[in-house]
Short mmCIF file of C-alpha atoms and ligand atoms in Angstrom, two decimals:
data_model
loop_
_atom_site.label_atom_id
_atom_site.label_comp_id
_atom_site.label_asym_id
_atom_site.label_seq_id
_atom_site.Cartn_x
_atom_site.Cartn_y
_atom_site.Cartn_z
CA MET I 1 19.31 -17.12 -27.37
CA LYS I 2 16.46 -15.21 -29.01
CA ARG I 3 16.35 -11.58 -27.84
CA PRO I 4 13.20 -11.60 -25.70
CA SER I 5 10.72 -8.79 -25.47
CA ILE I 6 9.70 -8.30 -21.82
CA LEU I 7 6.81 -6.06 -20.82
CA VAL I 8 6.43 -5.02 -17.18
CA LEU I 9 3.17 -3.35 -16.11
CA GLY I 10 3.34 -1.13 -13.02
CA ALA I 11 6.30 0.57 -11.36
CA GLY I 12 5.44 -0.25 -7.76
CA TYR I 13 7.76 -2.25 -5.51
CA GLY I 14 7.18 -5.43 -7.50
CA GLY I 15 7.42 -4.00 -11.02
CA LEU I 16 10.44 -1.78 -10.35
CA THR I 17 12.37 -4.52 -8.57
CA THR I 18 11.66 -6.82 -11.50
CA VAL I 19 13.00 -4.24 -13.97
CA VAL I 20 16.12 -3.38 -11.95
CA ASN I 21 16.93 -7.09 -11.70
CA LEU I 22 16.13 -7.79 -15.37
CA GLN I 23 18.66 -5.09 -16.23
CA LYS I 24 21.26 -6.93 -14.13
CA GLU I 25 20.35 -10.37 -15.48
CA PHE I 26 20.38 -9.44 -19.17
CA GLY I 27 23.01 -6.69 -19.37
CA THR I 28 22.98 -4.46 -22.45
CA ASP I 29 21.36 -5.53 -25.71
CA ALA I 30 20.27 -8.99 -24.60
CA ALA I 31 16.57 -8.16 -24.08
CA ASP I 32 13.99 -5.53 -24.98
CA ILE I 33 12.61 -4.42 -21.63
CA THR I 34 9.61 -2.08 -21.53
CA LEU I 35 8.14 -0.69 -18.31
CA ILE I 36 4.69 0.89 -18.38
CA ASN I 37 3.39 2.98 -15.48
CA LYS I 38 0.53 5.44 -15.06
CA ASN I 39 2.75 8.19 -13.69
CA GLU I 40 6.30 9.21 -14.51
CA TYR I 41 7.09 8.57 -10.86
CA HIS I 42 7.04 5.67 -8.41
CA TYR I 43 5.45 6.28 -5.03
CA GLU I 44 6.32 4.51 -1.81
CA SER I 45 2.98 2.88 -0.97
CA THR I 46 4.37 2.06 2.46
CA TRP I 47 4.57 5.80 3.25
CA LEU I 48 1.12 6.75 1.98
CA HIS I 49 -0.41 6.96 5.49
CA GLU I 50 2.10 9.74 6.23
CA ALA I 51 1.10 11.70 3.14
CA ALA I 52 -2.59 11.12 3.94
CA ALA I 53 -2.26 12.40 7.52
CA GLY I 54 -0.11 15.32 6.41
CA THR I 55 2.99 14.42 8.40
CA MET I 56 4.90 14.05 5.11
CA LEU I 57 4.51 16.02 1.89
CA PRO I 58 3.02 14.00 -1.00
CA GLU I 59 6.00 14.93 -3.20
CA ASP I 60 8.40 13.41 -0.64
CA VAL I 61 6.68 10.03 -1.02
CA ARG I 62 7.56 9.74 -4.70
CA TYR I 63 10.56 9.76 -7.02
CA ASP I 64 11.07 9.82 -10.77
CA ILE I 65 11.28 6.41 -12.43
CA SER I 66 13.98 7.78 -14.75
CA ASP I 67 16.23 8.22 -11.68
CA VAL I 68 16.36 4.50 -10.99
CA ILE I 69 16.17 2.69 -14.33
CA ASP I 70 18.86 2.52 -16.97
CA SER I 71 17.36 4.13 -20.07
CA GLY I 72 19.93 2.28 -22.19
CA LYS I 73 18.42 -1.02 -21.09
CA THR I 74 14.78 -0.24 -20.33
CA ASN I 75 12.25 1.70 -22.37
CA PHE I 76 9.95 3.51 -19.93
CA VAL I 77 6.50 4.43 -21.24
CA GLN I 78 4.18 6.62 -19.19
CA ALA I 79 0.74 5.21 -19.93
CA THR I 80 -2.36 3.85 -18.25
CA VAL I 81 -3.01 0.19 -18.96
CA GLU I 82 -6.60 -0.26 -20.16
CA ALA I 83 -6.78 -3.95 -21.09
CA ILE I 84 -4.58 -7.05 -20.93
CA ASP I 85 -5.27 -9.74 -23.53
CA VAL I 86 -3.16 -12.69 -22.44
CA ASP I 87 -4.59 -14.99 -25.12
CA ASN I 88 -3.36 -12.73 -27.92
CA LYS I 89 -0.30 -11.38 -26.03
CA LYS I 90 -1.45 -7.79 -26.32
CA VAL I 91 -1.67 -4.92 -23.82
CA THR I 92 -3.77 -1.86 -24.62
CA THR I 93 -2.95 1.49 -23.02
CA ASP I 94 -3.95 5.11 -23.52
CA ASN I 95 -0.57 5.50 -25.21
CA GLY I 96 -0.68 2.65 -27.73
CA GLU I 97 -0.65 -1.15 -27.90
CA PHE I 98 2.19 -3.40 -26.79
CA THR I 99 3.07 -7.05 -27.46
CA TYR I 100 5.50 -9.25 -25.58
CA ASP I 101 7.28 -12.57 -25.24
CA TYR I 102 7.06 -12.33 -21.45
CA LEU I 103 4.62 -10.24 -19.46
CA VAL I 104 4.95 -9.22 -15.80
CA ILE I 105 1.80 -7.81 -14.22
CA GLY I 106 2.52 -5.62 -11.18
CA LEU I 107 -0.44 -3.23 -11.11
CA GLY I 108 -0.76 -3.27 -7.34
CA PHE I 109 -3.63 -2.95 -4.90
CA GLU I 110 -6.95 -1.18 -4.52
CA GLY I 111 -9.00 -0.66 -1.36
CA GLU I 112 -11.55 -3.42 -0.71
CA THR I 113 -15.02 -2.30 0.37
CA PHE I 114 -16.64 -5.77 0.47
CA GLY I 115 -19.75 -4.32 -1.17
CA ILE I 116 -20.63 -2.32 1.99
CA GLU I 117 -23.18 0.31 1.04
CA GLY I 118 -21.92 3.85 0.54
CA LEU I 119 -18.23 3.17 1.14
CA ASP I 120 -17.18 3.55 -2.51
CA LYS I 121 -18.93 6.90 -2.64
CA TYR I 122 -18.41 8.48 0.77
CA ALA I 123 -15.27 7.02 2.30
CA LEU I 124 -11.71 7.93 1.32
CA SER I 125 -9.05 5.28 0.74
CA ILE I 126 -5.25 5.47 1.13
CA ALA I 127 -4.86 3.78 -2.24
CA ASN I 128 -2.24 5.86 -4.06
CA VAL I 129 -0.37 9.13 -3.77
CA LYS I 130 -3.14 11.25 -5.30
CA ALA I 131 -5.73 9.73 -2.96
CA ALA I 132 -3.40 10.34 0.00
CA ARG I 133 -3.01 14.02 -0.97
CA TYR I 134 -6.79 14.29 -1.26
CA ILE I 135 -7.27 12.91 2.28
CA ARG I 136 -4.76 15.39 3.68
CA GLU I 137 -6.48 18.29 1.95
CA HIS I 138 -9.95 17.07 2.90
CA ILE I 139 -9.03 17.01 6.61
CA GLU I 140 -7.46 20.47 6.36
CA PHE I 141 -10.58 21.75 4.59
CA GLN I 142 -12.79 20.44 7.41
CA PHE I 143 -10.64 22.17 10.04
CA ALA I 144 -10.54 25.41 8.03
CA THR I 145 -14.32 25.34 7.52
CA TRP I 146 -15.00 24.73 11.21
CA SER I 147 -12.85 27.65 12.24
CA THR I 148 -14.68 30.09 9.92
CA GLU I 149 -18.30 28.90 10.05
CA GLN I 150 -20.76 30.87 12.18
CA VAL I 151 -22.78 27.92 13.44
CA LYS I 152 -20.16 25.35 14.23
CA ASP I 153 -20.67 21.71 13.25
CA ASP I 154 -18.25 19.83 15.54
CA SER I 155 -18.66 16.59 13.55
CA ARG I 156 -16.45 18.17 10.88
CA LEU I 157 -13.63 17.54 13.33
CA THR I 158 -14.42 13.83 13.73
CA ILE I 159 -12.26 11.45 11.75
CA VAL I 160 -13.36 7.81 11.49
CA VAL I 161 -10.77 5.24 10.45
CA GLY I 162 -12.36 1.97 9.29
CA GLY I 163 -10.13 -1.02 10.05
CA ALA I 164 -7.42 -1.57 12.67
CA GLY I 165 -5.10 -3.56 10.43
CA PHE I 166 -1.56 -2.33 9.81
CA THR I 167 -2.68 0.48 7.50
CA GLY I 168 -5.32 1.73 9.93
CA ILE I 169 -2.95 1.65 12.91
CA GLU I 170 -0.08 3.33 11.05
CA PHE I 171 -2.46 6.05 9.85
CA LEU I 172 -3.76 6.57 13.41
CA GLY I 173 -0.17 6.92 14.63
CA GLU I 174 0.39 9.75 12.14
CA LEU I 175 -2.96 11.40 12.95
CA ALA I 176 -2.10 11.36 16.65
CA ASN I 177 0.88 13.58 15.84
CA ARG I 178 -0.84 15.65 13.17
CA VAL I 179 -4.01 16.64 15.08
CA PRO I 180 -2.20 18.96 17.56
CA GLU I 181 -0.47 20.66 14.59
CA LEU I 182 -3.79 21.08 12.78
CA CYS I 183 -5.45 22.50 15.90
CA LYS I 184 -2.70 25.09 16.20
CA GLU I 185 -2.78 25.97 12.51
CA PHE I 186 -6.57 26.32 12.29
CA ASP I 187 -7.33 27.70 15.80
CA VAL I 188 -9.30 24.62 16.83
CA PRO I 189 -9.51 23.56 20.51
CA GLN I 190 -8.12 20.02 20.59
CA GLU I 191 -10.92 18.69 22.82
CA LYS I 192 -13.30 19.28 19.90
CA VAL I 193 -11.45 16.75 17.72
CA ARG I 194 -12.33 13.04 17.77
CA VAL I 195 -10.37 10.32 15.99
CA ILE I 196 -12.21 6.99 16.19
CA CYS I 197 -11.01 3.67 14.86
CA VAL I 198 -13.76 1.14 14.11
CA GLU I 199 -12.68 -2.49 13.84
CA ALA I 200 -14.88 -5.48 13.00
CA ALA I 201 -12.70 -8.17 14.61
CA PRO I 202 -12.58 -8.62 18.40
CA MET I 203 -9.05 -7.17 18.54
CA VAL I 204 -6.81 -4.54 16.99
CA LEU I 205 -4.29 -5.96 14.48
CA PRO I 206 -6.01 -9.36 14.39
CA GLY I 207 -3.50 -12.20 14.58
CA PHE I 208 -0.56 -10.03 15.68
CA ASP I 209 1.30 -10.47 18.97
CA PRO I 210 -1.18 -9.53 21.77
CA GLU I 211 1.48 -7.88 23.96
CA LEU I 212 2.54 -5.61 21.10
CA VAL I 213 -1.10 -4.89 20.26
CA ASP I 214 -1.70 -3.78 23.88
CA TYR I 215 1.33 -1.52 23.64
CA ALA I 216 0.04 0.07 20.42
CA VAL I 217 -3.51 0.56 21.71
CA GLY I 218 -2.26 2.04 25.02
CA TYR I 219 0.07 4.39 23.19
CA LEU I 220 -2.59 5.58 20.73
CA GLN I 221 -5.22 5.96 23.46
CA SER I 222 -2.78 8.06 25.48
CA LYS I 223 -2.70 10.39 22.49
CA GLY I 224 -6.49 10.66 22.38
CA ILE I 225 -7.39 8.02 19.79
CA GLU I 226 -10.66 6.15 20.51
CA PHE I 227 -11.31 2.53 19.58
CA SER I 228 -14.57 0.75 18.83
CA ILE I 229 -13.69 -2.95 18.61
CA GLY I 230 -15.80 -5.87 17.43
CA THR I 231 -18.12 -3.39 15.74
CA PRO I 232 -18.14 -3.64 11.92
CA VAL I 233 -18.97 -0.68 9.74
CA VAL I 234 -22.10 -1.65 7.81
CA GLU I 235 -22.87 1.52 5.86
CA ALA I 236 -21.40 4.89 4.95
CA THR I 237 -23.41 8.03 4.18
CA PRO I 238 -22.40 11.63 3.41
CA GLU I 239 -22.74 12.30 7.18
CA GLY I 240 -20.68 9.41 8.56
CA VAL I 241 -20.83 5.67 9.21
CA LYS I 242 -23.27 3.19 10.67
CA VAL I 243 -21.65 0.69 13.02
CA LYS I 244 -23.09 -2.62 14.21
CA LYS I 245 -22.80 -2.79 18.01
CA GLY I 246 -24.84 -5.92 18.78
CA GLU I 247 -27.39 -8.32 17.32
CA ASP I 248 -29.91 -5.56 16.49
CA GLU I 249 -28.00 -2.61 17.81
CA PHE I 250 -26.46 0.06 15.62
CA GLU I 251 -24.71 3.36 16.23
CA PHE I 252 -24.34 6.19 13.75
CA ILE I 253 -21.05 8.09 14.02
CA LYS I 254 -21.34 11.51 12.43
CA ALA I 255 -17.98 12.41 10.90
CA GLY I 256 -16.55 14.95 8.49
CA THR I 257 -13.93 12.47 7.36
CA VAL I 258 -14.15 8.70 6.91
CA VAL I 259 -11.00 6.89 5.84
CA TRP I 260 -11.50 3.27 4.81
CA ALA I 261 -8.44 1.13 5.63
CA ALA I 262 -10.11 -2.24 6.02
CA GLY I 263 -8.27 -4.36 3.52
CA VAL I 264 -7.01 -4.54 -0.05
CA ARG I 265 -7.65 -6.41 -3.30
CA GLY I 266 -5.68 -6.65 -6.51
CA ASN I 267 -6.10 -4.28 -9.47
CA ARG I 268 -9.53 -4.58 -11.10
CA LEU I 269 -7.96 -4.96 -14.57
CA ILE I 270 -6.94 -8.49 -13.57
CA GLU I 271 -10.61 -9.45 -13.34
CA GLU I 272 -11.13 -8.43 -16.97
CA THR I 273 -8.49 -10.86 -18.24
CA SER I 274 -9.06 -14.57 -18.84
CA ILE I 275 -6.72 -15.38 -15.92
CA GLU I 276 -8.54 -16.86 -12.95
CA SER I 277 -8.48 -14.64 -9.86
CA MET I 278 -10.00 -14.04 -6.42
CA ARG I 279 -10.57 -10.41 -5.44
CA ALA I 280 -8.34 -9.60 -8.43
CA ARG I 281 -5.47 -11.65 -7.03
CA VAL I 282 -4.07 -14.52 -9.07
CA LYS I 283 -3.18 -17.74 -7.27
CA VAL I 284 0.20 -18.08 -8.92
CA GLU I 285 2.25 -21.19 -9.66
CA LYS I 286 5.29 -21.76 -7.47
CA ASP I 287 7.53 -19.91 -9.96
CA MET I 288 5.17 -16.85 -9.97
CA ARG I 289 3.54 -17.62 -13.34
CA ALA I 290 -0.18 -17.30 -13.91
CA PRO I 291 -1.86 -20.71 -14.14
CA GLY I 292 -2.28 -21.71 -17.79
CA TYR I 293 -0.09 -18.89 -19.11
CA SER I 294 3.57 -19.87 -19.31
CA ASP I 295 4.59 -16.39 -20.51
CA VAL I 296 2.78 -14.35 -17.84
CA PHE I 297 4.21 -13.62 -14.39
CA ILE I 298 2.32 -11.85 -11.59
CA VAL I 299 4.20 -9.79 -9.01
CA GLY I 300 3.19 -8.07 -5.76
CA ASP I 301 -0.34 -7.46 -4.54
CA CYS I 302 -1.95 -8.89 -7.69
CA ALA I 303 -0.40 -12.27 -6.80
CA LEU I 304 -1.80 -14.68 -4.23
CA MET I 305 0.45 -17.27 -2.63
CA ILE I 306 -0.48 -19.74 0.06
CA ASN I 307 1.77 -20.17 3.07
CA GLU I 308 1.51 -23.95 3.30
CA GLU I 309 2.68 -24.03 6.94
CA ILE I 310 -0.52 -22.32 8.06
CA ASN I 311 -2.64 -22.86 4.93
CA ARG I 312 -3.37 -19.15 4.62
CA PRO I 313 -2.30 -16.62 1.98
CA TYR I 314 0.86 -14.64 2.59
CA PRO I 315 -0.13 -11.02 3.35
CA PRO I 316 0.34 -8.68 0.40
CA THR I 317 3.41 -6.67 1.41
CA ALA I 318 6.18 -4.65 -0.19
CA GLN I 319 8.67 -6.99 1.44
CA ILE I 320 7.29 -9.97 -0.49
CA ALA I 321 6.65 -7.99 -3.72
CA MET I 322 10.33 -7.03 -3.94
CA GLN I 323 11.54 -10.57 -3.30
CA GLN I 324 9.15 -11.84 -5.98
CA GLY I 325 10.52 -9.27 -8.44
CA GLU I 326 14.04 -10.66 -7.97
CA ARG I 327 12.88 -14.24 -8.55
CA ILE I 328 10.78 -13.32 -11.60
CA ALA I 329 13.76 -11.59 -13.27
CA LYS I 330 15.85 -14.74 -12.73
CA ASN I 331 13.05 -16.98 -14.00
CA ILE I 332 12.59 -14.92 -17.19
CA LYS I 333 16.33 -15.06 -17.79
CA ALA I 334 16.22 -18.84 -17.35
CA LEU I 335 13.28 -19.25 -19.77
CA ALA I 336 14.90 -16.99 -22.37
CA GLY I 337 17.98 -19.24 -22.24
CA GLU I 338 15.77 -22.32 -22.49
CA GLY I 339 16.50 -23.20 -18.88
CA THR I 340 13.97 -23.94 -16.16
CA THR I 341 12.37 -21.67 -13.62
CA GLU I 342 12.77 -21.95 -9.84
CA GLU I 343 10.23 -21.76 -7.07
CA PHE I 344 9.80 -18.45 -5.23
CA VAL I 345 10.46 -18.91 -1.52
CA PRO I 346 9.65 -15.87 0.66
CA ASP I 347 12.30 -14.90 3.20
CA LEU I 348 10.24 -13.12 5.85
CA LYS I 349 12.35 -10.96 8.11
CA GLY I 350 9.51 -9.65 10.27
CA THR I 351 6.96 -6.87 10.52
CA VAL I 352 7.29 -3.40 12.01
CA CYS I 353 4.21 -1.21 12.38
CA SER I 354 4.88 2.48 12.96
CA LEU I 355 2.94 4.53 15.50
CA GLY I 356 3.96 7.92 14.16
CA GLU I 357 7.52 9.05 13.65
CA GLU I 358 8.91 8.23 17.07
CA ASP I 359 7.24 5.00 18.11
CA ALA I 360 6.47 1.59 16.64
CA ILE I 361 5.90 -2.07 17.42
CA GLY I 362 7.33 -5.05 15.62
CA VAL I 363 8.70 -8.54 15.45
CA VAL I 364 12.07 -8.63 13.71
CA PHE I 365 13.95 -11.90 13.22
CA GLY I 366 11.59 -13.39 15.82
CA LYS I 367 12.27 -10.69 18.48
CA LYS I 368 9.70 -8.20 19.74
CA VAL I 369 10.61 -4.51 19.55
CA THR I 370 8.79 -1.37 20.68
CA GLY I 371 9.40 2.35 21.11
CA ARG I 372 12.14 4.38 19.48
CA ARG I 373 14.18 1.27 18.75
CA ALA I 374 11.32 -0.12 16.68
CA ALA I 375 10.74 3.27 15.02
CA PHE I 376 14.43 3.39 14.10
CA MET I 377 14.19 -0.10 12.59
CA LYS I 378 11.15 0.97 10.55
CA LYS I 379 13.16 3.82 9.07
CA MET I 380 16.01 1.44 8.25
CA ILE I 381 13.55 -0.94 6.54
CA ASP I 382 12.19 1.98 4.50
CA ASN I 383 15.73 3.04 3.55
CA ARG I 384 16.65 -0.53 2.61
CA ALA I 385 13.74 -0.67 0.16
CA LEU I 386 15.06 2.52 -1.49
CA TYR I 387 18.56 1.05 -1.59
CA MET I 388 17.42 -2.18 -3.24
CA ILE I 389 15.84 -0.24 -6.11
CA GLY I 390 17.96 2.89 -6.50
CA GLY I 391 21.17 2.29 -4.54
CA ALA I 392 22.86 4.69 -2.11
CA GLY I 393 22.05 7.71 -4.30
CA LEU I 394 18.32 7.20 -3.85
CA VAL I 395 18.74 6.70 -0.09
CA MET I 396 20.59 10.03 0.13
CA LYS I 397 17.88 11.74 -1.92
CA LYS I 398 14.69 10.26 -0.46
CA GLY I 399 15.75 8.29 2.62
CA LYS I 400 14.55 8.74 6.19
CA LEU I 401 17.87 9.91 7.52
CA LYS I 402 16.73 12.15 10.37
CA VAL I 403 16.99 10.25 13.65
CA TRP I 404 15.70 12.58 16.37
P1 LIG B 501 2.00 -0.93 -5.86
O1 LIG B 501 3.03 -0.48 -4.92
O2 LIG B 501 0.56 -0.64 -5.56
O3 LIG B 501 2.34 -0.33 -7.29
C1 LIG B 501 1.49 -0.50 -8.41
C2 LIG B 501 1.95 0.43 -9.50
O4 LIG B 501 1.13 0.22 -10.65
C3 LIG B 501 1.81 1.92 -9.14
O5 LIG B 501 2.96 2.61 -9.57
C4 LIG B 501 0.58 2.36 -9.93
O6 LIG B 501 0.62 3.73 -10.30
C5 LIG B 501 0.68 1.47 -11.16
N1 LIG B 501 -0.61 1.26 -11.83
C6 LIG B 501 -1.78 0.89 -11.25
N2 LIG B 501 -2.73 0.79 -12.19
C7 LIG B 501 -2.17 1.10 -13.38
C8 LIG B 501 -2.63 1.15 -14.72
N3 LIG B 501 -3.89 0.86 -15.03
N4 LIG B 501 -1.76 1.49 -15.67
C9 LIG B 501 -0.47 1.79 -15.39
N5 LIG B 501 0.03 1.74 -14.15
C10 LIG B 501 -0.80 1.40 -13.15
N6 LIG B 501 4.19 -3.48 3.10
C11 LIG B 501 5.32 -3.77 3.77
O7 LIG B 501 6.00 -4.76 3.44
N7 LIG B 501 5.77 -2.98 4.79
C12 LIG B 501 5.12 -1.85 5.16
O8 LIG B 501 5.54 -1.16 6.08
C13 LIG B 501 3.91 -1.51 4.48
N8 LIG B 501 3.26 -0.39 4.80
C14 LIG B 501 2.14 -0.04 4.10
C15 LIG B 501 1.49 1.16 4.43
C16 LIG B 501 0.35 1.54 3.74
C17 LIG B 501 -0.33 2.83 4.10
C18 LIG B 501 -0.16 0.70 2.70
C19 LIG B 501 -1.39 1.13 1.95
C20 LIG B 501 0.47 -0.47 2.36
C21 LIG B 501 1.63 -0.87 3.06
N9 LIG B 501 2.31 -2.04 2.76
C22 LIG B 501 3.47 -2.37 3.43
C23 LIG B 501 1.86 -2.90 1.64
C24 LIG B 501 2.63 -2.51 0.37
O9 LIG B 501 2.55 -1.13 0.16
C25 LIG B 501 2.11 -3.26 -0.84
O10 LIG B 501 2.14 -4.63 -0.58
C26 LIG B 501 2.98 -2.95 -2.06
O11 LIG B 501 2.86 -1.59 -2.41
C27 LIG B 501 2.62 -3.81 -3.26
O12 LIG B 501 3.49 -3.51 -4.30
P2 LIG B 501 3.06 -3.67 -5.82
O13 LIG B 501 4.29 -3.49 -6.64
O14 LIG B 501 2.25 -4.89 -6.01
O15 LIG B 501 2.04 -2.49 -6.09
P1 LIG B 502 -5.78 -5.82 6.56
O1 LIG B 502 -6.61 -6.76 5.81
O2 LIG B 502 -4.48 -6.27 7.12
O3 LIG B 502 -6.63 -5.19 7.77
C1 LIG B 502 -7.94 -4.74 7.58
C2 LIG B 502 -8.68 -4.63 8.91
O4 LIG B 502 -9.99 -4.12 8.66
C3 LIG B 502 -8.84 -5.98 9.60
O5 LIG B 502 -8.45 -5.84 10.94
C4 LIG B 502 -10.33 -6.28 9.44
O6 LIG B 502 -10.86 -7.03 10.53
C5 LIG B 502 -10.92 -4.87 9.42
N1 LIG B 502 -12.24 -4.82 8.78
C6 LIG B 502 -12.69 -5.51 7.70
N2 LIG B 502 -13.98 -5.20 7.44
C7 LIG B 502 -14.35 -4.28 8.34
C8 LIG B 502 -15.58 -3.59 8.60
N3 LIG B 502 -16.65 -3.76 7.85
N4 LIG B 502 -15.61 -2.70 9.62
C9 LIG B 502 -14.52 -2.50 10.40
N5 LIG B 502 -13.35 -3.15 10.22
C10 LIG B 502 -13.26 -4.03 9.20
O7 LIG B 502 -5.55 -4.58 5.56
P2 LIG B 502 -4.54 -3.35 5.62
O8 LIG B 502 -4.31 -2.89 7.00
O9 LIG B 502 -5.05 -2.39 4.60
O10 LIG B 502 -3.19 -3.97 5.08
C11 LIG B 502 -3.09 -4.43 3.74
C12 LIG B 502 -1.78 -5.16 3.54
O11 LIG B 502 -0.68 -4.26 3.66
C13 LIG B 502 -1.56 -6.24 4.59
O12 LIG B 502 -0.95 -7.33 3.98
C14 LIG B 502 -0.60 -5.62 5.57
O13 LIG B 502 0.22 -6.59 6.16
C15 LIG B 502 0.21 -4.70 4.66
N6 LIG B 502 0.68 -3.56 5.46
C16 LIG B 502 1.83 -3.77 6.17
C17 LIG B 502 2.29 -2.75 6.97
C18 LIG B 502 3.56 -2.95 7.75
O14 LIG B 502 4.20 -3.99 7.58
N7 LIG B 502 3.97 -2.01 8.57
C19 LIG B 502 1.60 -1.53 7.03
C20 LIG B 502 0.43 -1.38 6.30
C21 LIG B 502 -0.02 -2.42 5.51
#
């Protein structure tokens, strides 16, 4: 077997799981594995809403990549990928050029603004750990400014969340707990604060179980969160957002903070390659390879797979990204040994959506769960993801081990 050179781009859930499994598949000295990532750390994207609201410190969301990879088997390079030339098998970064026999692209997601005017410029997005820290600090700045300014502008204390998908709802759950803390810290009367979620579809969490959705909305409303449903955001300005309320009816919501959580796309670099994509997501072959490129695999949110049972794409989730990483490692091992690849088949265990630290809703193995039980399950899911990448040591170091 020729010693293959394998290049993995991105140390998110998909990229890191691929690397950890490549290390297992190939053992020592059987492959040259290189992992490239922008930062020297991995961040848990699934915890970013906590860092953004300020209920978790940004540093607690991340861990060093060197803690979870075997430096004897994988060469980690901290670099930002600038271009991917799949026709000439070359990747350009700000830290040199790289070639490969097999390439795995796992550069993750970006917030999707659908071309809506002003959103790119004036709204904040929970896109990565630095962006999450910025949102936290922006909200604190607004509260601090309000409490010191002579002529008070109450709209500083209004937070608009665009989108009531899973990210929007999880972020609202954290804000519901964070706002009372902020009010205490910055001497702000809580009745001055408004948190408004604006959703385009006729329901919160479109497509999710209606009974669980009612539970979530009731819970969040009881904590002071307002909902504007069936009312798409059509524009953002430095002062707030314009919302469409009817055929020719619009409302302007003045807000000091606008967080856009209304959907994701793949990494823009994908669109600059010659691989075909839709919103920077590649409709992959059944074995996770890019169409037309037998040496390029796509993992995680840059990959698009159709669930043939319902003829709709699988949602981009960490759960699926990690399972894809395992399959891709096996498929590369098979190709390197001149074997054949196997189809990736997702094994969906369910979905749990947190509503702050102590509440949640979910469907797990087909059963509905709510309340503390669901919140406990969410923590266990988070800990399992740590375990799959870094074993028990990582769970002890970064895990959510506090249970009320
Ligand atoms: P990512 O996790 O986005 O990782 C991409 C990596 O690539 C990052 O390390 C990034 O720094 C790096 N990178 C990006 N660009 C470059 C570049 N140019 N050069 C070098 N490196 C680069 N899914 C679930 O299953 N369960 C959940 O509970 C859940 N909760 C979520 C909560 C929030 C707030 C959000 C935003 C998402 C949530 N998701 C959840 C979805 C999940 O986070 C994503 O599906 C998952 O992160 C995708 O993994 P990935 O490996 O494709 O990319
Ligand atoms: P999403 O696409 O799931 O939800 C976006 C929401 O924004 C939708 O409800 C949509 O109708 C709404 N929207 C779109 N345009 C709008 C507009 N102009 N104005 C107002 N609302 C608008 O995106 P997401 O919530 O960012 O989630 C991204 C992915 O991450 C999904 O696959 C999701 O399943 C996953 N995720 C999972 C969890 C979890 O499992 N707990 C948590 C967060 C995210």
